[in-house]
Tab-separated table of C-alpha atoms and ligand atoms in Angstrom:
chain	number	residue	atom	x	y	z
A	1	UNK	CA	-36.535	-19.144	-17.248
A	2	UNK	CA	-34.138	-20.675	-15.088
A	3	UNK	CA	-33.828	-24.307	-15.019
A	4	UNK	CA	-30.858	-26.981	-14.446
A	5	UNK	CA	-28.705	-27.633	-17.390
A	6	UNK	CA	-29.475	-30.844	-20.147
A	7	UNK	CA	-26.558	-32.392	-21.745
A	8	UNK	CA	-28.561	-30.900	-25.222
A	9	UNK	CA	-27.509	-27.723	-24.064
A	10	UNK	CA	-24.038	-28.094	-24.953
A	11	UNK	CA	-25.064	-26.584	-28.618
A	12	UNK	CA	-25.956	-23.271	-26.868
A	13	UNK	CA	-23.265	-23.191	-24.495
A	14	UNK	CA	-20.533	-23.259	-26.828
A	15	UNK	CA	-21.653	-20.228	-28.399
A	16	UNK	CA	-20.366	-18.475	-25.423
A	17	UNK	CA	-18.442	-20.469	-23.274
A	18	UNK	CA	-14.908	-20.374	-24.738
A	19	UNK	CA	-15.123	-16.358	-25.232
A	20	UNK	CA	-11.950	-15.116	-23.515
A	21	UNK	CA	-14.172	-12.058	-22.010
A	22	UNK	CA	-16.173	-14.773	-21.016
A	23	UNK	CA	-13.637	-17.159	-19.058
A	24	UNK	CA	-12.586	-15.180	-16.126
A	25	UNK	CA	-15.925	-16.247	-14.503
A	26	UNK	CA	-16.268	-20.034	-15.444
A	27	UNK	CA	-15.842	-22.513	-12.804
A	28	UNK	CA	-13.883	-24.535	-15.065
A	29	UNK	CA	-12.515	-22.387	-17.699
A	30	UNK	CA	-13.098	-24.465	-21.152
A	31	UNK	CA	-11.031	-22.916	-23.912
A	32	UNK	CA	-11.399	-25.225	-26.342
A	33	UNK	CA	-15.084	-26.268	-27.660
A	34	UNK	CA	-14.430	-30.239	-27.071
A	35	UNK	CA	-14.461	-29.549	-23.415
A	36	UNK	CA	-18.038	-27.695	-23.461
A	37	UNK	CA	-19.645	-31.190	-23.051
A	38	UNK	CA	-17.625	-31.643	-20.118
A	39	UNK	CA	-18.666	-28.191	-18.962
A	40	UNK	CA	-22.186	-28.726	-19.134
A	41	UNK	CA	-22.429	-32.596	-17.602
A	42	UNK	CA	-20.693	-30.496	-14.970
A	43	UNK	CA	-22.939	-27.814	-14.769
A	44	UNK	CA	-26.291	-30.222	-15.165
A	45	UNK	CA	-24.737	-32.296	-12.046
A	46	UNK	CA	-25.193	-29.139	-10.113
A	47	UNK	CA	-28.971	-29.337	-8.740
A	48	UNK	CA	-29.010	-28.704	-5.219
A	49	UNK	CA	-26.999	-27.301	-2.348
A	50	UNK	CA	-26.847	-30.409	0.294
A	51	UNK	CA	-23.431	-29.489	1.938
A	52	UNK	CA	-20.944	-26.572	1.842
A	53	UNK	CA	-18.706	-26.694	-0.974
A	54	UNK	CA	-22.016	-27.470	-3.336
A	55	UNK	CA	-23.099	-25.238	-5.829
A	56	UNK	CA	-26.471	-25.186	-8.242
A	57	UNK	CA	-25.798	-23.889	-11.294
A	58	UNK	CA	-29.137	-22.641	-13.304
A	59	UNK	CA	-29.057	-22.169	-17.389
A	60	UNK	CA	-30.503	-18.778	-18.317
A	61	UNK	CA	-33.464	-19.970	-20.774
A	62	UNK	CA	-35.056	-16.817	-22.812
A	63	UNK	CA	-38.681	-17.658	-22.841
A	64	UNK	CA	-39.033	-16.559	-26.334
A	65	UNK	CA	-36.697	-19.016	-28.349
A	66	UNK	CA	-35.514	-21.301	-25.381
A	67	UNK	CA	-32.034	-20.262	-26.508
A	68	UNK	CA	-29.484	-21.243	-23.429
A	69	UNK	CA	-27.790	-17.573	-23.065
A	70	UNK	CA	-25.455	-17.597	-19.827
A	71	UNK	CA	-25.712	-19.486	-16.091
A	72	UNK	CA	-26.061	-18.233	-12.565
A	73	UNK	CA	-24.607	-20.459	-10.233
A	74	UNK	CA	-24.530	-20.010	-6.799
A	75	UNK	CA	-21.877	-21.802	-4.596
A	76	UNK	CA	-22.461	-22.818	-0.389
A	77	UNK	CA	-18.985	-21.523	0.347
A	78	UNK	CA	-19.438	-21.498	4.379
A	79	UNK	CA	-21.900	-23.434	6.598
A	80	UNK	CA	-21.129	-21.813	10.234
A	81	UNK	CA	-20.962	-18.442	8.950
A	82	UNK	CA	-24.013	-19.211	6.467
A	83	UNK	CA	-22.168	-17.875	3.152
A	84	UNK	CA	-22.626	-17.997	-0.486
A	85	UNK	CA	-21.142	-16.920	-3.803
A	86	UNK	CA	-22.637	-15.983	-6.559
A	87	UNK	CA	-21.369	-16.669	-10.239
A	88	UNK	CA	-22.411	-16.326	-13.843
A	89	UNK	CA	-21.677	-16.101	-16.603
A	90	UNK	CA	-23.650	-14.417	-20.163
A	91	UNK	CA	-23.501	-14.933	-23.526
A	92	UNK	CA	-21.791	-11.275	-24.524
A	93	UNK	CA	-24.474	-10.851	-27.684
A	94	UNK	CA	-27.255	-11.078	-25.152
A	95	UNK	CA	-25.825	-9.150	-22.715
A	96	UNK	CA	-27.324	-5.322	-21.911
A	97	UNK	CA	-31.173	-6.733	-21.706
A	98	UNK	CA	-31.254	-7.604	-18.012
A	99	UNK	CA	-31.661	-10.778	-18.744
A	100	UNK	CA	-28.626	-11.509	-15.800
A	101	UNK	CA	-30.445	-8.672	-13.207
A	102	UNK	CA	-33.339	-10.478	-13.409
A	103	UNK	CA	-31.716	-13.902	-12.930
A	104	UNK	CA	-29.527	-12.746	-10.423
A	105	UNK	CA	-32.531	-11.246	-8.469
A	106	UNK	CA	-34.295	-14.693	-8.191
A	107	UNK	CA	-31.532	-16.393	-7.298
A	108	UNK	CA	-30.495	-13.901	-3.934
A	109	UNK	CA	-34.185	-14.683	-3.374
A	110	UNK	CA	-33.349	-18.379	-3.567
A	111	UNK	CA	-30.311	-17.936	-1.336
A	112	UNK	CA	-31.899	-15.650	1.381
A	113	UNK	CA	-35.346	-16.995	1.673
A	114	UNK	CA	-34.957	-20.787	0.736
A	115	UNK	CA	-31.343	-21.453	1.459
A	116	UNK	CA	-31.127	-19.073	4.606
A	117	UNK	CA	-27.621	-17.628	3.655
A	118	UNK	CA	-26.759	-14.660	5.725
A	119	UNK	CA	-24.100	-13.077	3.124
A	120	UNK	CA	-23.917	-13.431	-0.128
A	121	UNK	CA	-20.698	-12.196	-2.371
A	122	UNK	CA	-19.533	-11.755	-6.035
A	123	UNK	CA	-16.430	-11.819	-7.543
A	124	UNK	CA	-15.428	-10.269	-10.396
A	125	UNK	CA	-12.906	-8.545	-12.541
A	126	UNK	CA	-11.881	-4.993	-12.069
A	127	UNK	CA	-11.802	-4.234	-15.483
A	128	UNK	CA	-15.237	-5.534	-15.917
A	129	UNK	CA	-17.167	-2.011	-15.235
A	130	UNK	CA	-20.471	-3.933	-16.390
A	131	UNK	CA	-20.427	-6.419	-13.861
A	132	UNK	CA	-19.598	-3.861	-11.392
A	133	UNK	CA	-22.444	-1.874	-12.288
A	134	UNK	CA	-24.909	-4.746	-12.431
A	135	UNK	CA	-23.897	-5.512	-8.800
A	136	UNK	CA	-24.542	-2.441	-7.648
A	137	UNK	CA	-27.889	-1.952	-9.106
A	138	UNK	CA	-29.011	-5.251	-6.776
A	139	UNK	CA	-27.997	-3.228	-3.932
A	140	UNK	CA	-24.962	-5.089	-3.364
A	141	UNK	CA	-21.776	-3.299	-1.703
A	142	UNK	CA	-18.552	-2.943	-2.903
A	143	UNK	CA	-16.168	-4.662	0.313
A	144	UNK	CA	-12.823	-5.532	-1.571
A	145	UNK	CA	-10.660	-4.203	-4.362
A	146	UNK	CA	-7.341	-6.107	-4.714
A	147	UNK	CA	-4.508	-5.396	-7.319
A	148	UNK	CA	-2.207	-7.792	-8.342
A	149	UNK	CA	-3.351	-10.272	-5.940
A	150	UNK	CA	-2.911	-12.792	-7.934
A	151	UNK	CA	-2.385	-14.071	-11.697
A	152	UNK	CA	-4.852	-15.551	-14.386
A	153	UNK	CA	-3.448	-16.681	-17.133
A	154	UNK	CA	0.172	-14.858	-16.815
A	155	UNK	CA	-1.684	-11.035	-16.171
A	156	UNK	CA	-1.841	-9.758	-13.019
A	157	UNK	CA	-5.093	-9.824	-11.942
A	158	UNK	CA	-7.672	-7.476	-10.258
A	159	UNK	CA	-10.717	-8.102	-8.328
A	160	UNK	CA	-13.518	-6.887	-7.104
A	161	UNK	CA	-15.872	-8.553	-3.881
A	162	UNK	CA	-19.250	-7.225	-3.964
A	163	UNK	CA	-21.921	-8.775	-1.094
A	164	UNK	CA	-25.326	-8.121	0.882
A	165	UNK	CA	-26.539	-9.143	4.295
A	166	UNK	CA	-29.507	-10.919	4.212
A	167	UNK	CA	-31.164	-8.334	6.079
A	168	UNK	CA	-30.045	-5.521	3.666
A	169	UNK	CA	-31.418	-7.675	0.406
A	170	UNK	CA	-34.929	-8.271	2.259
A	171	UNK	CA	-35.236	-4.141	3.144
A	172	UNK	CA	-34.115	-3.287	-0.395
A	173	UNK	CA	-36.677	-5.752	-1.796
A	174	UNK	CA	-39.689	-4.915	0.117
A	175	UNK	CA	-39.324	-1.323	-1.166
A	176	UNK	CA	-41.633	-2.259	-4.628
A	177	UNK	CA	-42.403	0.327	-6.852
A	178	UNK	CA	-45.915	1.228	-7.453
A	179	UNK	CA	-47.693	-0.285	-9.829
A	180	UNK	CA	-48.163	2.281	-13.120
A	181	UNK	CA	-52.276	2.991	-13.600
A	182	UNK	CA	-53.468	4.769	-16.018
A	183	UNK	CA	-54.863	7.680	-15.149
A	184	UNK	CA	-58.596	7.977	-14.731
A	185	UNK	CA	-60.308	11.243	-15.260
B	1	UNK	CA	12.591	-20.579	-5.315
B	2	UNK	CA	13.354	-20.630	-1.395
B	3	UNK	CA	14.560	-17.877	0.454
B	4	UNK	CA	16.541	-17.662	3.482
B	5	UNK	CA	18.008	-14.380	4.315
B	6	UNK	CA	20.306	-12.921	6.845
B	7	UNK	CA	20.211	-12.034	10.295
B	8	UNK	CA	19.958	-10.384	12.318
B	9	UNK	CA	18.397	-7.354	10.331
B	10	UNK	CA	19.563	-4.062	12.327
B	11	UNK	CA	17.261	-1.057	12.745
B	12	UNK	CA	18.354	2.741	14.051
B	13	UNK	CA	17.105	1.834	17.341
B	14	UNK	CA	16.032	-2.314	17.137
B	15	UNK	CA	17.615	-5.883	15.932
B	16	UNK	CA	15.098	-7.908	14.174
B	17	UNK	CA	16.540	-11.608	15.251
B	18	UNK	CA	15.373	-15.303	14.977
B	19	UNK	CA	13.882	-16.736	18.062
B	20	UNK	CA	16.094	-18.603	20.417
B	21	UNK	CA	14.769	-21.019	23.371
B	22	UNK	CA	15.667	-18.396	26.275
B	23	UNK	CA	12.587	-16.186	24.971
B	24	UNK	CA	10.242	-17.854	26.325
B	25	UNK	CA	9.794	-15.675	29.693
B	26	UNK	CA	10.001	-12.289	27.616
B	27	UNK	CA	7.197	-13.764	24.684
B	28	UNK	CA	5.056	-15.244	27.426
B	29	UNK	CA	4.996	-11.273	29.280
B	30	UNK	CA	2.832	-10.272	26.317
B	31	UNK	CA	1.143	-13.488	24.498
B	32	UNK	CA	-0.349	-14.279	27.930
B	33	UNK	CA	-2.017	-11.091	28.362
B	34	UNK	CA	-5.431	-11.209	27.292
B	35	UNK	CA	-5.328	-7.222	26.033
B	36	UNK	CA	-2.668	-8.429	23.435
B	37	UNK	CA	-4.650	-10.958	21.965
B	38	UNK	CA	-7.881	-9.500	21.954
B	39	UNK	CA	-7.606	-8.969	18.429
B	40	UNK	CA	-5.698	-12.285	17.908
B	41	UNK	CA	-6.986	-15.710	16.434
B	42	UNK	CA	-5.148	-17.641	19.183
B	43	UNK	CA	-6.933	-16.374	22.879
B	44	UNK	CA	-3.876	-15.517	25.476
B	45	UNK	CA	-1.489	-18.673	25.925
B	46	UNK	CA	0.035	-20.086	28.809
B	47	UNK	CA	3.115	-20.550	29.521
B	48	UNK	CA	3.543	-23.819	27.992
B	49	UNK	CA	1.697	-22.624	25.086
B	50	UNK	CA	4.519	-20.519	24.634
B	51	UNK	CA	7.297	-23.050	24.953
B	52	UNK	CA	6.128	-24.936	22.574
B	53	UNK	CA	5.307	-21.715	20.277
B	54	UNK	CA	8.757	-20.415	20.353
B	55	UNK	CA	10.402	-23.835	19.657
B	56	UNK	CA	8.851	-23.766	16.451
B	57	UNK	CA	9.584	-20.204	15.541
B	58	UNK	CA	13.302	-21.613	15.790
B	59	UNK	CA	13.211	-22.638	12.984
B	60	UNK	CA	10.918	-20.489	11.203
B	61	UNK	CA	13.746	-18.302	9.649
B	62	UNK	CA	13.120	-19.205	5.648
B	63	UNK	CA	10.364	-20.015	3.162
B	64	UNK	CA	11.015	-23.490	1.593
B	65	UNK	CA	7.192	-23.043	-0.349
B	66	UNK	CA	4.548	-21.434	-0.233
B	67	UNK	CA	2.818	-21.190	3.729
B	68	UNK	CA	6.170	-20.797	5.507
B	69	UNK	CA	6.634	-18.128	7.645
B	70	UNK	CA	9.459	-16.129	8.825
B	71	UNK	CA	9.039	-15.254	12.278
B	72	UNK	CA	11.614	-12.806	14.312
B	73	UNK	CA	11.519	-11.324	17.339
B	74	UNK	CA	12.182	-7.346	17.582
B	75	UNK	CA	14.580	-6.447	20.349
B	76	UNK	CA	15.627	-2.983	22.072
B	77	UNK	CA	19.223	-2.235	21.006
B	78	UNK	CA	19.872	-0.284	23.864
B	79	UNK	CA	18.616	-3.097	26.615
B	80	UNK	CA	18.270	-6.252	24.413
B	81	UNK	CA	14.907	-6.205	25.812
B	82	UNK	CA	12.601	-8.400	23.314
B	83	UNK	CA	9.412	-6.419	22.876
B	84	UNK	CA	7.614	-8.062	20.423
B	85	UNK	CA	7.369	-10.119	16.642
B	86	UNK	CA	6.490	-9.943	13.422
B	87	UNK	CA	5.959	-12.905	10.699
B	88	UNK	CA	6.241	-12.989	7.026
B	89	UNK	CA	4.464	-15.638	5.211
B	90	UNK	CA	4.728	-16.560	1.676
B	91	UNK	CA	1.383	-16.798	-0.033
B	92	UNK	CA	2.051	-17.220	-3.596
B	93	UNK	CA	5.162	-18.468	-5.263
B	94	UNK	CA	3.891	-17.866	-9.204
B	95	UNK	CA	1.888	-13.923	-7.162
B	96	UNK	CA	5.055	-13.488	-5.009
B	97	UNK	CA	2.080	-12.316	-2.556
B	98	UNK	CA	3.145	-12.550	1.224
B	99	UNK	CA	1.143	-11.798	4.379
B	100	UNK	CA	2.997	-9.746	7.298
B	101	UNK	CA	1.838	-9.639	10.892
B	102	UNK	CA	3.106	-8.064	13.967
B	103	UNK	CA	2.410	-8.374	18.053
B	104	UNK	CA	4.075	-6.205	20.453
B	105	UNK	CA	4.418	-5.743	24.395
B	106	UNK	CA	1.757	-2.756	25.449
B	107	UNK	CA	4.576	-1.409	27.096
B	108	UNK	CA	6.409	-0.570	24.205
B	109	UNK	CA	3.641	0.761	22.079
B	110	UNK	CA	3.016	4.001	21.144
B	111	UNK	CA	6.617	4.697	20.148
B	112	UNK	CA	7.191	3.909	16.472
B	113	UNK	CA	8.472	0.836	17.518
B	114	UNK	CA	6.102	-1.691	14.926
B	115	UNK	CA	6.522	0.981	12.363
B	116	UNK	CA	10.470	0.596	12.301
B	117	UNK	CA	10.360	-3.102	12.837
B	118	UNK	CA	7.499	-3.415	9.856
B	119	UNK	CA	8.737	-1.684	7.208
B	120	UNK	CA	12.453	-3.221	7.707
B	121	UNK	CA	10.278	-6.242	7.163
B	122	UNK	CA	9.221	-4.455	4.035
B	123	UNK	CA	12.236	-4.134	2.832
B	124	UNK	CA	13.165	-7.518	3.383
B	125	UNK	CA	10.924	-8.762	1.059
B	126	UNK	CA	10.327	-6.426	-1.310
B	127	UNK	CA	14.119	-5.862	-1.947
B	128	UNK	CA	15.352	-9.407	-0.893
B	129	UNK	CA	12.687	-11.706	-1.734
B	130	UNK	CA	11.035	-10.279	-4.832
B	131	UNK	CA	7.939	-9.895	-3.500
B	132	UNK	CA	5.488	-8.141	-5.781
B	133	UNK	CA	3.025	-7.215	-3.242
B	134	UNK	CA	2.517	-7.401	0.804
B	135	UNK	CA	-0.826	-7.642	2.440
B	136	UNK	CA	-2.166	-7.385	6.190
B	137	UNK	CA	-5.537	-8.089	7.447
B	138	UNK	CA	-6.752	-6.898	11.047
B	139	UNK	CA	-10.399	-6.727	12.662
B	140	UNK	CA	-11.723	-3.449	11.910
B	141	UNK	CA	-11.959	-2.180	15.540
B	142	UNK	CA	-8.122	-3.131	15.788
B	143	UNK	CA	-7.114	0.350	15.313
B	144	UNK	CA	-3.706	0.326	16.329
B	145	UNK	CA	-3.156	-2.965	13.960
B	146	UNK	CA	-4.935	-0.170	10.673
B	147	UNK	CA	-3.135	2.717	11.856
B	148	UNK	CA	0.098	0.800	11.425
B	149	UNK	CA	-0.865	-0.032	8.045
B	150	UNK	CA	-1.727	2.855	6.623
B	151	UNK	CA	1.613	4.435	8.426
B	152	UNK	CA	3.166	1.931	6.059
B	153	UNK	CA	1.483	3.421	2.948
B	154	UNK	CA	-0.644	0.596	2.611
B	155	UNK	CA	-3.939	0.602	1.201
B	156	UNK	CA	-7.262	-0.486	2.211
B	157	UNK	CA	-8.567	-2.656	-0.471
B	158	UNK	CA	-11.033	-4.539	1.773
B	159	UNK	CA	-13.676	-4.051	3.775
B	160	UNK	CA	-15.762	-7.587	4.634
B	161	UNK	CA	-18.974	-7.686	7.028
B	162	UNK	CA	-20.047	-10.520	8.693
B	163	UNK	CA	-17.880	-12.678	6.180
B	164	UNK	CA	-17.204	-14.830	8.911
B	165	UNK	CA	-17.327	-15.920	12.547
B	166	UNK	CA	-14.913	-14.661	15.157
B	167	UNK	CA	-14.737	-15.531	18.686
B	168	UNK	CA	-18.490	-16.691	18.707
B	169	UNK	CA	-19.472	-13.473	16.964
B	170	UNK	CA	-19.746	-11.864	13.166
B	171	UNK	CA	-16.230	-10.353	11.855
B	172	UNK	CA	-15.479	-7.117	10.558
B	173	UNK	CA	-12.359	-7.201	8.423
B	174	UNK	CA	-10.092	-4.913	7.058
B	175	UNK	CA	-7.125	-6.293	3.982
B	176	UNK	CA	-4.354	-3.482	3.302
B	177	UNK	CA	-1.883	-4.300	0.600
B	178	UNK	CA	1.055	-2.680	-0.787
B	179	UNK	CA	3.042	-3.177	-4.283
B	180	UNK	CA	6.536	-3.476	-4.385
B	181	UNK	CA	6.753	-0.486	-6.597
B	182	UNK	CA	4.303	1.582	-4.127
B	183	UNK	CA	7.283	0.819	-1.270
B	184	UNK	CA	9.703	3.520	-0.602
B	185	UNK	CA	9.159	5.135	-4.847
B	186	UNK	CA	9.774	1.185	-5.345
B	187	UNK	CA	12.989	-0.927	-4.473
C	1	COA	C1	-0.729	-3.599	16.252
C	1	COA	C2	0.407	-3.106	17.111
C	1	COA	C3	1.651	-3.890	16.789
C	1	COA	C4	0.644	-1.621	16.827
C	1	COA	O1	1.565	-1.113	17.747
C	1	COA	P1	1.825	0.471	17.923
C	1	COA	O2	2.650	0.644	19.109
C	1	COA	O3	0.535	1.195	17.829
C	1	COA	O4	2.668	0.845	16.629
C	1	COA	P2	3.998	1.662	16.585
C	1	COA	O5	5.032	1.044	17.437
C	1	COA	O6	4.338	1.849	15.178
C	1	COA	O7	3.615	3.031	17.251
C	1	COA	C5	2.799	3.926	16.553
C	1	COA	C6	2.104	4.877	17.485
C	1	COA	O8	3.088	5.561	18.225
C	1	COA	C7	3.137	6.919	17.841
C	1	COA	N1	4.567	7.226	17.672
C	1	COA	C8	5.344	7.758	18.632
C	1	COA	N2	6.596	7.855	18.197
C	1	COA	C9	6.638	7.386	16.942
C	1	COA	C10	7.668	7.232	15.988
C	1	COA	N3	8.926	7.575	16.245
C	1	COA	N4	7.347	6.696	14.786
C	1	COA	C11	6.095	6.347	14.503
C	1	COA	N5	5.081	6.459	15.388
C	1	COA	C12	5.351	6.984	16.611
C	1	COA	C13	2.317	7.006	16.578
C	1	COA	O9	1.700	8.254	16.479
C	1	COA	C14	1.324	5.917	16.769
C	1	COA	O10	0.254	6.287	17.598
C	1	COA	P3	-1.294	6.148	17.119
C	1	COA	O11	-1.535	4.717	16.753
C	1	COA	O12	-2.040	6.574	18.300
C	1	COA	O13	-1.425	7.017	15.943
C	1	COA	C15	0.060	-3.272	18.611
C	1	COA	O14	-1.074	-2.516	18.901
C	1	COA	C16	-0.192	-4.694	19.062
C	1	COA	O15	0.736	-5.450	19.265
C	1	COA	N6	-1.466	-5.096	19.302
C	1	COA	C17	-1.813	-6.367	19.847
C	1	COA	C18	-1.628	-7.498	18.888
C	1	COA	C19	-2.412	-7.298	17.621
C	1	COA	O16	-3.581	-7.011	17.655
C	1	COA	N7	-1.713	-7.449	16.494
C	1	COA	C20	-2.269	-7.207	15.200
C	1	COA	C21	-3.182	-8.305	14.788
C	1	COA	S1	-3.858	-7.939	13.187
């Protein structure tokens, strides 16, 4: 389930949230566990996208324990040119389930069909071949690879940009795979 | 750190010089023409425009911090004919990342002429300014602009669709970049 984020969930969160595999995609990296609270009242203020520069920011909920495992976020970078970024982030010992495909597929829903975004990108770190993989099973295409662009925290950094046109997302999602019968003799 | 390096910078057949005010005539020949900046962010300037452009390149002959730009015009040795620019802006002081960009006079295209003047540009930074990596963006049907790049040995790290609006319709975008130990088997 995907739902906004209660100060409660700070318990949860800090399970995951200081990982260093875990920081390179935090909007406000929190290495130390006193600053999860600040994280999360963060993160819980995030409800709705009313001007660029906003970003909502969903906890991942598993239905079956209501453990808080990860967040998608997804940030109104450009009004004119109608883009959006997408971030998240996973608890590592629930990763592997598609727990994050299937929260990343509802949210390009939300951005495309509610939101109207025309593009919408990912970030992430070239190292990171799961993320990579996960974007490319939603379809999404790989547009940037930059080395040593940059630095986070005193390594040279590399980065990938994955995105989809809105027009790309809604012919890639119409294509739904039959339903599975069992056969009748 | 600042930098401010020497000039002018002397190629086998151009000098790579600040701007002075007596350019004006020769920069206005090809930033007025709309074929030149077809591909540009600014639309073709007038003459005024261009005064008041080349006043401020001037000065523009040192980084100070991060978002200054070097600007120098590239002159024929052999007329003193000024045929076109190039800029160098710092983007990172902590990345020593810096963004290069060149305009010449359709006349003088075609002739190796951007290639000479870019990579003494290379040089400059790479070897003088400690720059760890150079990168160039153009609009992907700016062929000329990608050609040059990849004459330069840079690389095409991205590719962005309709990542933005240009001139009232979507942009295609190309990035190239080059490390400073990809340059010349590194400086
Ligand atoms: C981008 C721009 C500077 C490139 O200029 P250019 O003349 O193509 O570049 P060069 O001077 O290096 O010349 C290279 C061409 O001359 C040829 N050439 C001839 N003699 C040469 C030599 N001695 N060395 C290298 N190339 C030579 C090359 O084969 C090449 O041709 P090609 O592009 O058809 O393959 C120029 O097109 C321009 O000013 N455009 C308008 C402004 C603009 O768009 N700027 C870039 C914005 S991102």
């Amino acid at each position: 389930m995907l739902r906004p984020f209660e100060r409660q969930d700070a318990a949860h969160v800090a399970r995951y949230h200081v990982l260093p595999t875990v920081q390179r995609y935090l909007i406000r990296p929190t290495r130390y566990q006193e600053d999860v609270a600040g994280a999360v009242d963060v993160m819980s203020a995030q409800r709705g996208l009313q001007r660029p520069g906003d970003t909502l920011t969903l906890a991942l909920e598993r239905k079956l324990d209501k453990a808080v495992i990860g967040h998608v976020s997804l940030r109104w970078s450009d009004a004119t040119a109608g883009q959006g970024e997408l971030l998240f982030a996973i608890d590592p010992a629930h990763a592997g389930n598609g727990f994050l495909t299937e929260a990343l597929t509802a949210m390009m829903n939300m951005a495309f069909d509610h939101f109207r975004i025309h593009r919408v990108f990912v970030r992430c770190d070239g190292r990171n071949h799961h993320s990579a993989k996960l974007m490319q099973k939603l379809g999404m295409r790989l547009e940037a690879h930059y080395r040593e662009h940059a630095l986070f925290q005193g390594e040279w950094d590399e980065e990938l940009h994955f995105a989809i046109l809105d027009r790309e997302w809604q012919a890639s999602s119409k294509v739904h795979p039959l339903p599975i019968r069992e056969r009748v003799a | 750190m600042g930098f401010f390096p020497d000039f002018p910078i002397v190629t086998p057949r151009l000098i790579l010089r600040p701007f002075t005010r007596g350019d004006v005539d020769a920069v206005f020949d090809y930033r007025g023409r709309r074929d030149v900046a077809f591909y540009l962010f600014d639309g073709p300037l007038s003459r005024d425009e261009v005064a008041t452009a080349v006043q401020q390149r001037v000065v523009q002959i040192g980084w100070n911090e991060p978002e200054d730009k070097i600007v120098l015009g590239a002159e024929l040795r052999e007329t003193g004919t000024l045929i076109g620019e190039l800029s160098l802006i710092w983007r990172s002081e902590e990345a020593r990342q810096a963004e290069v960009g060149w305009i010449f006079h359709p006349e003088y295209q075609g002739r190796g002429y951007a290639t000479e003047a870019a990579g003494a540009m290379f040089d400059l930074a790479f070897r003088d300014a400690s720059i760890h990596r150079i990168f160039a963006r153009c609009d992907a049907r700016n062929g000329s602009s990608w050609r040059l790049m990849e004459r330069l040995g840079m690389r095409r790290e991205a590719h962005f669709r309709e990542h933005a609006i240009f001139k009232g319709g979507w942009d295609e975008e190309f990035i190239y970049a080059v490390l400073r130990r990809e340059w010349r088997d590194g400086v």
